[in-house]
mmCIF file of N, CA and C in Angstrom:
data_model
loop_
_atom_site.group_PDB
_atom_site.id
_atom_site.type_symbol
_atom_site.label_atom_id
_atom_site.label_comp_id
_atom_site.label_asym_id
_atom_site.label_seq_id
_atom_site.Cartn_x
_atom_site.Cartn_y
_atom_site.Cartn_z
ATOM 1 N N UNK N 1 -1.956 -27.095 18.960
ATOM 2 C CA UNK N 1 -1.109 -26.393 18.730
ATOM 3 C C UNK N 1 0.597 -26.949 18.584
ATOM 4 N N UNK N 2 0.686 -27.376 17.548
ATOM 5 C CA UNK N 2 1.685 -28.440 17.699
ATOM 6 C C UNK N 2 2.557 -26.737 16.271
ATOM 7 N N UNK N 3 2.024 -26.925 15.166
ATOM 8 C CA UNK N 3 1.917 -25.790 14.093
ATOM 9 C C UNK N 3 1.975 -23.791 14.635
ATOM 10 N N UNK N 4 2.091 -23.365 15.789
ATOM 11 C CA UNK N 4 1.820 -22.431 15.908
ATOM 12 C C UNK N 4 2.873 -21.112 15.867
ATOM 13 N N UNK N 5 2.323 -21.044 15.229
ATOM 14 C CA UNK N 5 3.663 -19.973 13.829
ATOM 15 C C UNK N 5 3.199 -17.911 15.452
ATOM 16 N N UNK N 6 4.308 -17.737 15.394
ATOM 17 C CA UNK N 6 4.916 -16.228 16.056
ATOM 18 C C UNK N 6 4.191 -15.553 14.842
ATOM 19 N N UNK N 7 3.558 -14.195 15.542
ATOM 20 C CA UNK N 7 2.244 -13.454 15.430
ATOM 21 C C UNK N 7 4.533 -12.620 13.767
ATOM 22 N N UNK N 8 5.353 -12.770 13.941
ATOM 23 C CA UNK N 8 7.087 -12.226 13.696
ATOM 24 C C UNK N 8 6.697 -12.917 12.215
ATOM 25 N N UNK N 9 6.938 -14.402 12.378
ATOM 26 C CA UNK N 9 6.882 -15.524 11.380
ATOM 27 C C UNK N 9 5.713 -15.009 10.233
ATOM 28 N N UNK N 10 4.522 -14.999 10.793
ATOM 29 C CA UNK N 10 3.702 -14.445 9.611
ATOM 30 C C UNK N 10 3.244 -13.415 8.698
ATOM 31 N N UNK N 11 3.877 -12.024 9.294
ATOM 32 C CA UNK N 11 4.571 -10.799 8.591
ATOM 33 C C UNK N 11 5.193 -10.997 8.476
ATOM 34 N N UNK N 12 6.462 -11.817 8.260
ATOM 35 C CA UNK N 12 8.004 -12.287 7.137
ATOM 36 C C UNK N 12 6.983 -12.980 6.098
ATOM 37 N N UNK N 13 6.343 -13.629 6.600
ATOM 38 C CA UNK N 13 5.701 -14.731 5.218
ATOM 39 C C UNK N 13 4.843 -14.061 4.599
ATOM 40 N N UNK N 14 4.181 -13.037 4.608
ATOM 41 C CA UNK N 14 3.102 -12.286 4.323
ATOM 42 C C UNK N 14 4.158 -11.594 2.854
ATOM 43 N N UNK N 15 5.503 -10.770 3.974
ATOM 44 C CA UNK N 15 6.264 -9.739 3.548
ATOM 45 C C UNK N 15 6.234 -10.549 1.971
ATOM 46 N N UNK N 16 7.407 -11.512 2.553
ATOM 47 C CA UNK N 16 7.988 -12.305 1.122
ATOM 48 C C UNK N 16 7.569 -13.051 -0.315
ATOM 49 N N UNK N 17 5.714 -13.400 0.971
ATOM 50 C CA UNK N 17 5.049 -13.071 -0.358
ATOM 51 C C UNK N 17 4.709 -12.688 -1.631
ATOM 52 N N UNK N 18 4.541 -10.394 -0.949
ATOM 53 C CA UNK N 18 4.004 -10.176 -1.216
ATOM 54 C C UNK N 18 4.900 -9.385 -1.755
ATOM 55 N N UNK N 19 5.975 -8.347 -1.041
ATOM 56 C CA UNK N 19 7.355 -7.651 -1.739
ATOM 57 C C UNK N 19 8.011 -9.181 -2.188
ATOM 58 N N UNK N 20 8.381 -9.551 -2.012
ATOM 59 C CA UNK N 20 9.793 -10.016 -3.115
ATOM 60 C C UNK N 20 8.721 -10.862 -4.375
ATOM 61 N N UNK N 21 7.761 -10.974 -4.313
ATOM 62 C CA UNK N 21 7.485 -11.847 -5.433
ATOM 63 C C UNK N 21 7.504 -10.648 -6.745
ATOM 64 N N UNK N 22 8.512 -11.009 -7.861
ATOM 65 C CA UNK N 22 8.259 -9.127 -8.141
ATOM 66 C C UNK N 22 6.928 -8.778 -9.091
ATOM 67 N N UNK N 23 5.922 -10.838 -9.553
ATOM 68 C CA UNK N 23 4.893 -9.686 -9.863
ATOM 69 C C UNK N 23 4.034 -9.690 -8.836
ATOM 70 N N UNK N 24 4.238 -10.286 -8.795
ATOM 71 C CA UNK N 24 2.679 -9.263 -7.213
ATOM 72 C C UNK N 24 3.172 -8.351 -6.796
ATOM 73 N N UNK N 25 4.304 -8.331 -6.475
ATOM 74 C CA UNK N 25 5.258 -6.113 -6.260
ATOM 75 C C UNK N 25 4.670 -6.243 -7.511
ATOM 76 N N UNK N 26 5.007 -6.503 -8.628
ATOM 77 C CA UNK N 26 4.132 -5.429 -9.521
ATOM 78 C C UNK N 26 2.894 -4.563 -8.752
ATOM 79 N N UNK N 27 2.087 -5.196 -9.286
ATOM 80 C CA UNK N 27 0.479 -5.093 -9.202
ATOM 81 C C UNK N 27 0.669 -4.297 -7.934
ATOM 82 N N UNK N 28 0.957 -4.829 -6.490
ATOM 83 C CA UNK N 28 1.036 -3.702 -5.656
ATOM 84 C C UNK N 28 1.338 -2.958 -5.323
ATOM 85 N N UNK N 29 2.457 -2.609 -5.936
ATOM 86 C CA UNK N 29 3.646 -1.190 -6.252
ATOM 87 C C UNK N 29 2.587 -0.404 -7.370
ATOM 88 N N UNK N 30 1.309 -0.512 -8.313
ATOM 89 C CA UNK N 30 0.922 0.198 -9.378
ATOM 90 C C UNK N 30 -0.772 0.680 -8.140
ATOM 91 N N UNK N 31 -1.056 -0.817 -7.037
ATOM 92 C CA UNK N 31 -2.179 0.015 -6.231
ATOM 93 C C UNK N 31 -1.870 1.198 -5.340
ATOM 94 N N UNK N 32 -0.778 0.441 -4.763
ATOM 95 C CA UNK N 32 -0.036 2.205 -3.123
ATOM 96 C C UNK N 32 0.132 3.076 -4.373
ATOM 97 N N UNK N 33 0.576 3.531 -5.321
ATOM 98 C CA UNK N 33 0.401 3.988 -5.836
ATOM 99 C C UNK N 33 -0.824 5.570 -6.526
ATOM 100 N N UNK N 34 -1.823 4.012 -7.006
ATOM 101 C CA UNK N 34 -3.383 5.167 -7.547
ATOM 102 C C UNK N 34 -3.768 5.038 -5.727
ATOM 103 N N UNK N 35 -3.704 4.088 -5.084
ATOM 104 C CA UNK N 35 -3.903 4.831 -3.444
ATOM 105 C C UNK N 35 -3.894 6.343 -3.310
ATOM 106 N N UNK N 36 -2.585 6.339 -2.950
ATOM 107 C CA UNK N 36 -1.980 7.740 -2.558
ATOM 108 C C UNK N 36 -1.578 8.483 -3.629
ATOM 109 N N UNK N 37 -1.819 7.986 -4.886
ATOM 110 C CA UNK N 37 -2.929 9.430 -5.397
ATOM 111 C C UNK N 37 -3.885 9.994 -5.451
ATOM 112 N N UNK N 38 -4.777 9.439 -4.832
ATOM 113 C CA UNK N 38 -6.410 9.791 -3.943
ATOM 114 C C UNK N 38 -5.670 10.290 -3.012
ATOM 115 N N UNK N 39 -5.212 9.920 -1.996
ATOM 116 C CA UNK N 39 -5.170 10.535 -0.459
ATOM 117 C C UNK N 39 -4.479 11.628 -0.461
ATOM 118 N N UNK N 40 -3.198 12.316 -1.396
ATOM 119 C CA UNK N 40 -2.920 13.705 -2.342
ATOM 120 C C UNK N 40 -3.992 14.159 -2.095
ATOM 121 N N UNK N 41 -4.870 14.151 -3.650
ATOM 122 C CA UNK N 41 -5.596 14.649 -4.206
ATOM 123 C C UNK N 41 -7.383 14.546 -3.379
ATOM 124 N N UNK N 42 -7.250 14.302 -2.570
ATOM 125 C CA UNK N 42 -7.800 14.260 -1.684
ATOM 126 C C UNK N 42 -7.318 15.652 -0.510
ATOM 127 N N UNK N 43 -6.862 14.923 -0.077
ATOM 128 C CA UNK N 43 -6.647 16.727 0.863
ATOM 129 C C UNK N 43 -6.581 17.829 -0.199
ATOM 130 N N UNK N 44 -5.243 17.991 -0.726
ATOM 131 C CA UNK N 44 -5.724 18.443 -1.620
ATOM 132 C C UNK N 44 -6.699 19.955 -2.080
ATOM 133 N N UNK N 45 -7.376 18.802 -2.813
ATOM 134 C CA UNK N 45 -9.368 19.910 -2.758
ATOM 135 C C UNK N 45 -10.025 19.855 -1.233
ATOM 136 N N UNK N 46 -9.225 19.041 -0.299
ATOM 137 C CA UNK N 46 -10.052 19.804 1.396
ATOM 138 C C UNK N 46 -9.108 20.810 1.787
ATOM 139 N N UNK N 47 -8.237 21.036 1.450
ATOM 140 C CA UNK N 47 -6.643 22.550 1.688
ATOM 141 C C UNK N 47 -7.012 23.172 0.814
ATOM 142 N N UNK N 48 -7.018 22.965 -0.340
ATOM 143 C CA UNK N 48 -7.497 24.756 -1.414
ATOM 144 C C UNK N 48 -8.633 24.595 -2.537
ATOM 145 N N UNK N 49 -9.657 23.869 -2.111
ATOM 146 C CA UNK N 49 -10.204 23.780 -2.895
ATOM 147 C C UNK N 49 -11.130 24.868 -2.777
ATOM 148 N N UNK N 50 -10.976 25.446 -1.995
ATOM 149 C CA UNK N 50 -12.086 26.928 -2.411
ATOM 150 C C UNK N 50 -11.142 28.122 -4.244
ATOM 151 N N UNK N 51 -10.468 27.834 -3.266
ATOM 152 C CA UNK N 51 -10.121 28.021 -4.824
ATOM 153 C C UNK N 51 -9.246 27.570 -6.602
ATOM 154 N N UNK N 52 -9.906 26.733 -6.101
ATOM 155 C CA UNK N 52 -10.274 26.031 -7.718
ATOM 156 C C UNK N 52 -11.554 26.746 -8.326
ATOM 157 N N UNK N 53 -12.039 27.194 -7.001
ATOM 158 C CA UNK N 53 -13.487 27.988 -7.431
ATOM 159 C C UNK N 53 -13.560 28.838 -8.376
ATOM 160 N N UNK N 54 -14.733 28.484 -9.839
ATOM 161 C CA UNK N 54 -14.714 30.315 -10.590
ATOM 162 C C UNK N 54 -15.917 30.481 -9.678
#
């Protein structure tokens, strides 16, 4: 256990590698936008889907 890292340090490393790197952040933001759009569309269809029926 010579190099045991605290959970806070692990989260900081992940944050710096995924968010602060511009190339990775570009991909992550596209994925985040797609997941958000999907979630909103599911919620809209669940709540207002009967109004869209013909």
